[in-house]
Amino acid sequence: MTPKQPTERIRKSPEQVRAAVHQAIIDLLCDPQGEDLSIPAIAQRAGVNHTSVYRRWGSLDALLADMVTTRLERDSPLNDTGTLRGDLLAWAEASVASIRTPEGRALVRAVILSMPNSAQAQDERAQHFLRRMHSIEQIRRRATARGENPPPPEQILDQLIAPFYLRAIFGIDPPTTGYPQLLVDRLLSSESGECSMIADPMIKETPDERHHHRADTGQRADGGGRDGE
């Protein structure tokens, strides 16, 4: 009997294929000596036929978006803690913990690499990330049902999610303590109409800047100065 060749692929279920392909992307992104990211390279690493990958996802952009969304759902679940602040804080803390891992940094790279060049590809990619937006909407619906006033989805994206990934893209680690709480408190205080003066520990003001900032704030409180008199 002829022994099996090492390149022979074992038949996998659709979910096994999906898991293997997603893991192959992470492995390639984490491997300093890895090949350029392409569907043939991913398929070879996953031990599946590249035509199966094309049939299922259609493009590399859509595949990367599906992988990123799936891993975020797994690693940063949007749990029900009983309060809006608790839900947002748990999510923010999980996101920071994830970004600090090699796999989390690989996810950030995958998001950047999945940026499409055409309107059709953008629409396909958006369908995958829409799953994550639906999860965010669940947090808002739970808060509303409890009688809380959640911020709009765009505000959550801009003030809570974007800072994590902007730092990750530029290689700036979040502060080791208190950063998730800082962002959540800023988000909720701005939504309630309060002026949040919580300082980012990564941003240092000089004494001169602090003096001008306080003078500026006082002038606005007095109605913008006396220019109009």
Short mmCIF file of C-alpha atoms in Angstrom, two decimals:
data_model
loop_
_atom_site.label_atom_id
_atom_site.label_comp_id
_atom_site.label_asym_id
_atom_site.label_seq_id
_atom_site.Cartn_x
_atom_site.Cartn_y
_atom_site.Cartn_z
CA MET A 1 0.00 0.00 0.00
CA THR A 2 1.37 3.41 -0.99
CA PRO A 3 1.80 5.71 2.03
CA LYS A 4 0.02 9.07 2.04
CA GLN A 5 2.02 12.02 0.83
CA PRO A 6 2.60 14.83 3.37
CA THR A 7 0.76 17.29 1.11
CA GLU A 8 -2.45 15.24 1.06
CA ARG A 9 -5.23 17.14 2.78
CA ILE A 10 -7.63 15.53 5.25
CA ARG A 11 -11.27 16.41 4.58
CA LYS A 12 -12.50 19.02 7.08
CA SER A 13 -15.93 20.27 8.01
CA PRO A 14 -16.83 23.87 7.02
CA GLU A 15 -16.23 25.10 10.57
CA GLN A 16 -12.90 23.26 10.77
CA VAL A 17 -11.87 24.88 7.49
CA ARG A 18 -12.87 28.30 8.79
CA ALA A 19 -10.97 27.84 12.05
CA ALA A 20 -7.88 26.51 10.25
CA VAL A 21 -7.88 29.37 7.73
CA HIS A 22 -8.32 32.00 10.45
CA GLN A 23 -5.47 30.50 12.49
CA ALA A 24 -3.26 30.36 9.39
CA ILE A 25 -3.70 34.12 8.94
CA ILE A 26 -2.67 34.77 12.54
CA ASP A 27 0.33 32.45 12.20
CA LEU A 28 1.51 34.16 9.02
CA LEU A 29 1.08 37.64 10.50
CA CYS A 30 2.96 36.65 13.68
CA ASP A 31 5.80 34.92 11.79
CA PRO A 32 8.66 37.38 11.07
CA GLN A 33 9.84 35.05 8.30
CA GLY A 34 6.31 34.39 7.01
CA GLU A 35 5.28 34.68 3.41
CA ASP A 36 3.38 37.62 1.97
CA LEU A 37 -0.25 37.33 2.97
CA SER A 38 -2.22 35.84 0.06
CA ILE A 39 -5.02 33.33 -0.30
CA PRO A 40 -2.70 30.62 -1.74
CA ALA A 41 -0.24 31.12 1.16
CA ILE A 42 -3.05 31.06 3.74
CA ALA A 43 -4.61 27.95 2.19
CA GLN A 44 -1.28 26.13 2.15
CA ARG A 45 -0.64 27.01 5.80
CA ALA A 46 -4.17 25.89 6.74
CA GLY A 47 -3.93 22.63 4.78
CA VAL A 48 -6.93 23.37 2.57
CA ASN A 49 -7.43 23.91 -1.15
CA HIS A 50 -7.15 27.56 -2.16
CA THR A 51 -10.20 27.21 -4.43
CA SER A 52 -12.28 26.40 -1.33
CA VAL A 53 -11.10 29.63 0.26
CA TYR A 54 -11.99 31.67 -2.82
CA ARG A 55 -15.42 30.04 -3.01
CA ARG A 56 -16.22 30.75 0.62
CA TRP A 57 -14.84 34.28 1.02
CA GLY A 58 -14.36 35.59 -2.51
CA SER A 59 -11.46 37.92 -1.70
CA LEU A 60 -8.62 38.40 0.76
CA ASP A 61 -10.26 41.59 2.08
CA ALA A 62 -13.47 39.74 3.00
CA LEU A 63 -11.51 36.86 4.53
CA LEU A 64 -9.46 39.18 6.75
CA ALA A 65 -12.58 41.07 7.85
CA ASP A 66 -14.32 37.80 8.76
CA MET A 67 -11.30 36.61 10.72
CA VAL A 68 -10.93 39.89 12.63
CA THR A 69 -14.62 40.05 13.55
CA THR A 70 -14.70 36.40 14.63
CA ARG A 71 -11.62 36.79 16.85
CA LEU A 72 -12.96 39.99 18.39
CA GLU A 73 -16.22 38.24 19.23
CA ARG A 74 -14.24 35.47 20.88
CA ASP A 75 -11.59 37.54 22.69
CA SER A 76 -13.60 40.66 23.59
CA PRO A 77 -17.15 39.45 24.32
CA LEU A 78 -19.73 42.09 25.18
CA ASN A 79 -20.91 40.69 28.50
CA ASP A 80 -23.92 41.84 30.52
CA THR A 81 -22.56 43.14 33.83
CA GLY A 82 -25.79 44.82 34.92
CA THR A 83 -24.81 48.44 34.16
CA LEU A 84 -23.82 50.40 31.06
CA ARG A 85 -20.54 51.49 32.64
CA GLY A 86 -19.76 47.93 33.68
CA ASP A 87 -20.46 46.58 30.18
CA LEU A 88 -18.29 49.22 28.50
CA LEU A 89 -15.50 48.86 31.05
CA ALA A 90 -15.39 45.07 30.74
CA TRP A 91 -15.22 45.39 26.98
CA ALA A 92 -12.51 48.07 27.11
CA GLU A 93 -10.38 46.04 29.54
CA ALA A 94 -10.65 42.94 27.32
CA SER A 95 -9.69 45.02 24.27
CA VAL A 96 -6.58 46.43 25.96
CA ALA A 97 -5.55 42.96 27.15
CA SER A 98 -6.01 41.59 23.63
CA ILE A 99 -4.03 44.35 21.91
CA ARG A 100 -1.07 43.68 24.20
CA THR A 101 -0.75 40.09 22.88
CA PRO A 102 1.04 39.07 19.64
CA GLU A 103 -2.28 37.79 18.28
CA GLY A 104 -4.00 41.06 19.13
CA ARG A 105 -1.33 43.03 17.28
CA ALA A 106 -1.75 40.64 14.35
CA LEU A 107 -5.48 41.47 14.33
CA VAL A 108 -4.67 45.17 14.05
CA ARG A 109 -2.39 44.42 11.09
CA ALA A 110 -5.19 42.36 9.53
CA VAL A 111 -7.62 45.28 9.85
CA ILE A 112 -5.16 47.54 8.00
CA LEU A 113 -4.44 44.92 5.33
CA SER A 114 -8.15 44.39 4.73
CA MET A 115 -8.66 47.98 3.56
CA PRO A 116 -10.31 47.49 0.14
CA ASN A 117 -9.58 49.35 -3.09
CA SER A 118 -13.07 49.27 -4.60
CA ALA A 119 -16.61 50.16 -3.56
CA GLN A 120 -17.76 46.55 -3.98
CA ALA A 121 -14.95 45.25 -1.79
CA GLN A 122 -15.75 47.95 0.78
CA ASP A 123 -19.37 46.78 0.91
CA GLU A 124 -18.30 43.14 1.36
CA ARG A 125 -15.91 44.11 4.15
CA ALA A 126 -18.56 46.27 5.83
CA GLN A 127 -20.94 43.30 6.04
CA HIS A 128 -18.47 41.46 8.26
CA PHE A 129 -17.75 44.42 10.55
CA LEU A 130 -21.50 45.06 10.78
CA ARG A 131 -21.64 41.97 13.01
CA ARG A 132 -19.53 43.80 15.56
CA MET A 133 -21.73 46.88 15.35
CA HIS A 134 -24.75 44.70 16.10
CA SER A 135 -22.95 43.55 19.25
CA ILE A 136 -22.36 47.15 20.28
CA GLU A 137 -26.06 47.82 19.72
CA GLN A 138 -26.86 45.02 22.18
CA ILE A 139 -25.03 46.95 24.91
CA ARG A 140 -27.07 50.04 24.08
CA ARG A 141 -30.38 48.14 24.07
CA ARG A 142 -29.63 46.55 27.45
CA ALA A 143 -28.78 49.96 28.90
CA THR A 144 -31.99 51.50 27.54
CA ALA A 145 -34.05 48.64 29.00
CA ARG A 146 -32.46 49.38 32.41
CA GLY A 147 -33.45 53.05 32.12
CA GLU A 148 -29.93 54.25 31.31
CA ASN A 149 -29.04 56.71 28.53
CA PRO A 150 -26.35 55.10 26.31
CA PRO A 151 -24.21 57.17 23.93
CA PRO A 152 -24.81 56.83 20.16
CA PRO A 153 -22.83 54.04 18.43
CA GLU A 154 -20.62 56.56 16.60
CA GLN A 155 -19.64 58.17 19.89
CA ILE A 156 -18.72 54.78 21.36
CA LEU A 157 -16.58 54.07 18.30
CA ASP A 158 -14.85 57.45 18.38
CA GLN A 159 -14.23 57.77 22.10
CA LEU A 160 -13.83 54.20 23.31
CA ILE A 161 -12.70 51.97 20.44
CA ALA A 162 -10.68 54.27 18.19
CA PRO A 163 -8.06 55.25 20.84
CA PHE A 164 -7.05 51.60 21.38
CA TYR A 165 -6.51 50.89 17.72
CA LEU A 166 -4.90 54.23 16.91
CA ARG A 167 -2.30 53.51 19.58
CA ALA A 168 -1.82 49.98 18.28
CA ILE A 169 -1.31 51.17 14.70
CA PHE A 170 1.43 53.57 15.78
CA GLY A 171 2.96 51.15 18.28
CA ILE A 172 2.03 53.16 21.36
CA ASP A 173 1.10 50.88 24.25
CA PRO A 174 -1.84 51.97 26.42
CA PRO A 175 -0.89 53.09 29.95
CA THR A 176 -0.44 50.07 32.20
CA THR A 177 -3.20 51.08 34.62
CA GLY A 178 -6.44 53.00 34.46
CA TYR A 179 -6.68 53.56 30.70
CA PRO A 180 -9.96 51.67 30.11
CA GLN A 181 -11.57 53.48 33.07
CA LEU A 182 -10.29 56.80 31.73
CA LEU A 183 -11.90 56.30 28.31
CA VAL A 184 -15.20 54.98 29.69
CA ASP A 185 -15.49 57.86 32.18
CA ARG A 186 -14.76 60.39 29.43
CA LEU A 187 -17.35 58.79 27.16
CA LEU A 188 -20.10 58.74 29.76
CA SER A 189 -19.35 62.18 31.21
CA SER A 190 -19.41 63.78 27.75
CA GLU A 191 -22.74 62.06 27.04
CA SER A 192 -24.21 63.43 30.27
CA GLY A 193 -23.19 66.95 29.29
CA GLU A 194 -20.40 67.27 31.84
CA CYS A 195 -17.05 68.69 30.81
CA SER A 196 -14.57 65.88 31.37
CA MET A 197 -11.20 67.18 32.53
CA ILE A 198 -9.69 63.74 33.18
CA ALA A 199 -6.07 63.87 32.06
CA ASP A 200 -4.50 61.25 29.84
CA PRO A 201 -1.42 59.97 31.71
CA MET A 202 0.49 59.85 28.41
CA ILE A 203 0.01 63.60 27.80
CA LYS A 204 2.03 65.97 29.96
CA GLU A 205 1.28 69.69 30.13
CA THR A 206 3.96 72.21 30.96
CA PRO A 207 3.21 74.73 33.76
CA ASP A 208 2.83 77.44 31.09
CA GLU A 209 0.32 75.33 29.14
CA ARG A 210 -1.66 74.65 32.33
CA HIS A 211 -1.77 78.44 33.05
CA HIS A 212 -3.10 79.25 29.56
CA HIS A 213 -5.58 76.36 29.71
CA ARG A 214 -7.04 77.57 33.01
CA ALA A 215 -7.21 81.16 31.77
CA ASP A 216 -8.96 79.98 28.61
CA THR A 217 -11.50 77.98 30.61
CA GLY A 218 -12.21 80.94 32.89
CA GLN A 219 -12.73 83.25 29.95
CA ARG A 220 -15.26 80.90 28.36
CA ALA A 221 -17.10 80.64 31.69
CA ASP A 222 -17.37 84.46 31.79
CA GLY A 223 -19.10 84.52 28.41
CA GLY A 224 -16.11 84.71 26.09
CA GLY A 225 -14.45 87.85 27.43
CA ARG A 226 -15.37 91.50 26.96
CA ASP A 227 -14.85 91.84 23.21
CA GLY A 228 -18.57 92.22 22.64
CA GLU A 229 -19.06 95.05 25.19
#
